[in-house]
Amino acid sequence: MCSKRVAVDARHRMLGRLASILAKELLNCQKVLVVRCEEICMWGGLVSQKMNLMRFLRKRMNTEPSHGLIQFPAPLTSSGVPFVG
């Protein structure tokens, strides 16, 4: 039961709905492979998406800004956010 592998095509899928599909598969102990992550659709305008990303990348530590919590941009940053927690 736990050895089944599932490949999910992320092309033209909404980010939140894709997250729910992946969460359901992961709760069933499936190994999940997501292909074509670059073509995930996100709701909202480009300006609001860019503002959210810039807000995320701007986080720093108050006491010593050069240490800790420096966010580096990665290609899959936006798809990783719904799966935290």
Short mmCIF file of C-alpha atoms in Angstrom, two decimals:
data_model
loop_
_atom_site.label_atom_id
_atom_site.label_comp_id
_atom_site.label_asym_id
_atom_site.label_seq_id
_atom_site.Cartn_x
_atom_site.Cartn_y
_atom_site.Cartn_z
CA MET A 1 0.00 0.00 0.00
CA CYS A 2 2.80 2.44 0.81
CA SER A 3 4.98 1.54 -2.15
CA LYS A 4 2.76 3.05 -4.85
CA ARG A 5 4.21 6.03 -6.73
CA VAL A 6 1.99 8.73 -8.16
CA ALA A 7 3.02 11.21 -10.86
CA VAL A 8 0.99 14.42 -10.94
CA ASP A 9 1.05 16.75 -13.93
CA ALA A 10 0.95 20.33 -12.59
CA ARG A 11 0.37 21.96 -15.97
CA HIS A 12 -2.52 24.47 -15.90
CA ARG A 13 -3.55 23.48 -12.35
CA MET A 14 -4.48 26.01 -9.70
CA LEU A 15 -1.95 26.13 -6.86
CA GLY A 16 -4.40 25.58 -3.99
CA ARG A 17 -6.24 22.73 -5.69
CA LEU A 18 -2.96 21.06 -6.57
CA ALA A 19 -1.92 21.38 -2.92
CA SER A 20 -5.09 19.61 -1.79
CA ILE A 21 -4.55 16.79 -4.30
CA LEU A 22 -0.96 16.32 -3.17
CA ALA A 23 -1.91 16.47 0.52
CA LYS A 24 -4.47 13.72 0.03
CA GLU A 25 -1.93 11.52 -1.73
CA LEU A 26 0.72 12.17 0.93
CA LEU A 27 -1.72 11.29 3.72
CA ASN A 28 -2.25 7.92 2.01
CA CYS A 29 1.52 7.24 2.26
CA GLN A 30 2.04 7.59 -1.49
CA LYS A 31 5.27 8.77 -3.04
CA VAL A 32 4.41 11.79 -5.19
CA LEU A 33 6.30 13.16 -8.19
CA VAL A 34 5.17 16.55 -9.53
CA VAL A 35 6.09 17.29 -13.14
CA ARG A 36 5.89 20.60 -15.07
CA CYS A 37 5.88 22.74 -11.90
CA GLU A 38 6.79 25.83 -13.92
CA GLU A 39 3.31 25.92 -15.48
CA ILE A 40 1.27 26.06 -12.24
CA CYS A 41 -1.48 28.70 -12.43
CA MET A 42 -1.74 31.18 -9.60
CA TRP A 43 -4.82 33.22 -8.78
CA GLY A 44 -4.48 37.01 -8.77
CA GLY A 45 -2.61 39.57 -10.79
CA LEU A 46 1.09 39.67 -11.48
CA VAL A 47 1.57 42.77 -9.35
CA SER A 48 0.06 41.18 -6.24
CA GLN A 49 2.04 37.98 -6.79
CA LYS A 50 5.28 39.96 -7.10
CA MET A 51 4.43 41.98 -3.98
CA ASN A 52 3.83 38.78 -2.00
CA LEU A 53 7.14 37.32 -3.17
CA MET A 54 9.05 40.51 -2.35
CA ARG A 55 7.42 40.61 1.10
CA PHE A 56 8.56 37.00 1.65
CA LEU A 57 12.13 37.70 0.49
CA ARG A 58 12.43 40.84 2.64
CA LYS A 59 12.22 38.97 5.98
CA ARG A 60 15.31 39.45 8.14
CA MET A 61 16.28 38.96 11.77
CA ASN A 62 15.97 42.13 13.88
CA THR A 63 18.96 41.73 16.20
CA GLU A 64 21.58 40.63 13.66
CA PRO A 65 20.33 40.98 10.07
CA SER A 66 23.31 39.16 8.59
CA HIS A 67 22.49 36.02 10.60
CA GLY A 68 19.42 33.91 10.07
CA LEU A 69 16.16 34.07 8.15
CA ILE A 70 17.73 35.19 4.88
CA GLN A 71 15.42 33.99 2.14
CA PHE A 72 17.06 33.01 -1.12
CA PRO A 73 14.89 32.89 -4.25
CA ALA A 74 14.38 29.38 -5.59
CA PRO A 75 12.48 28.20 -8.68
CA LEU A 76 9.90 26.29 -6.64
CA THR A 77 9.45 28.77 -3.78
CA SER A 78 5.87 29.58 -4.66
CA SER A 79 4.81 25.94 -4.90
CA GLY A 80 6.43 25.05 -1.58
CA VAL A 81 4.54 27.60 0.48
CA PRO A 82 1.17 25.74 0.75
CA PHE A 83 2.83 22.57 2.06
CA VAL A 84 4.55 24.14 5.10
CA GLY A 85 3.23 22.99 8.46
#
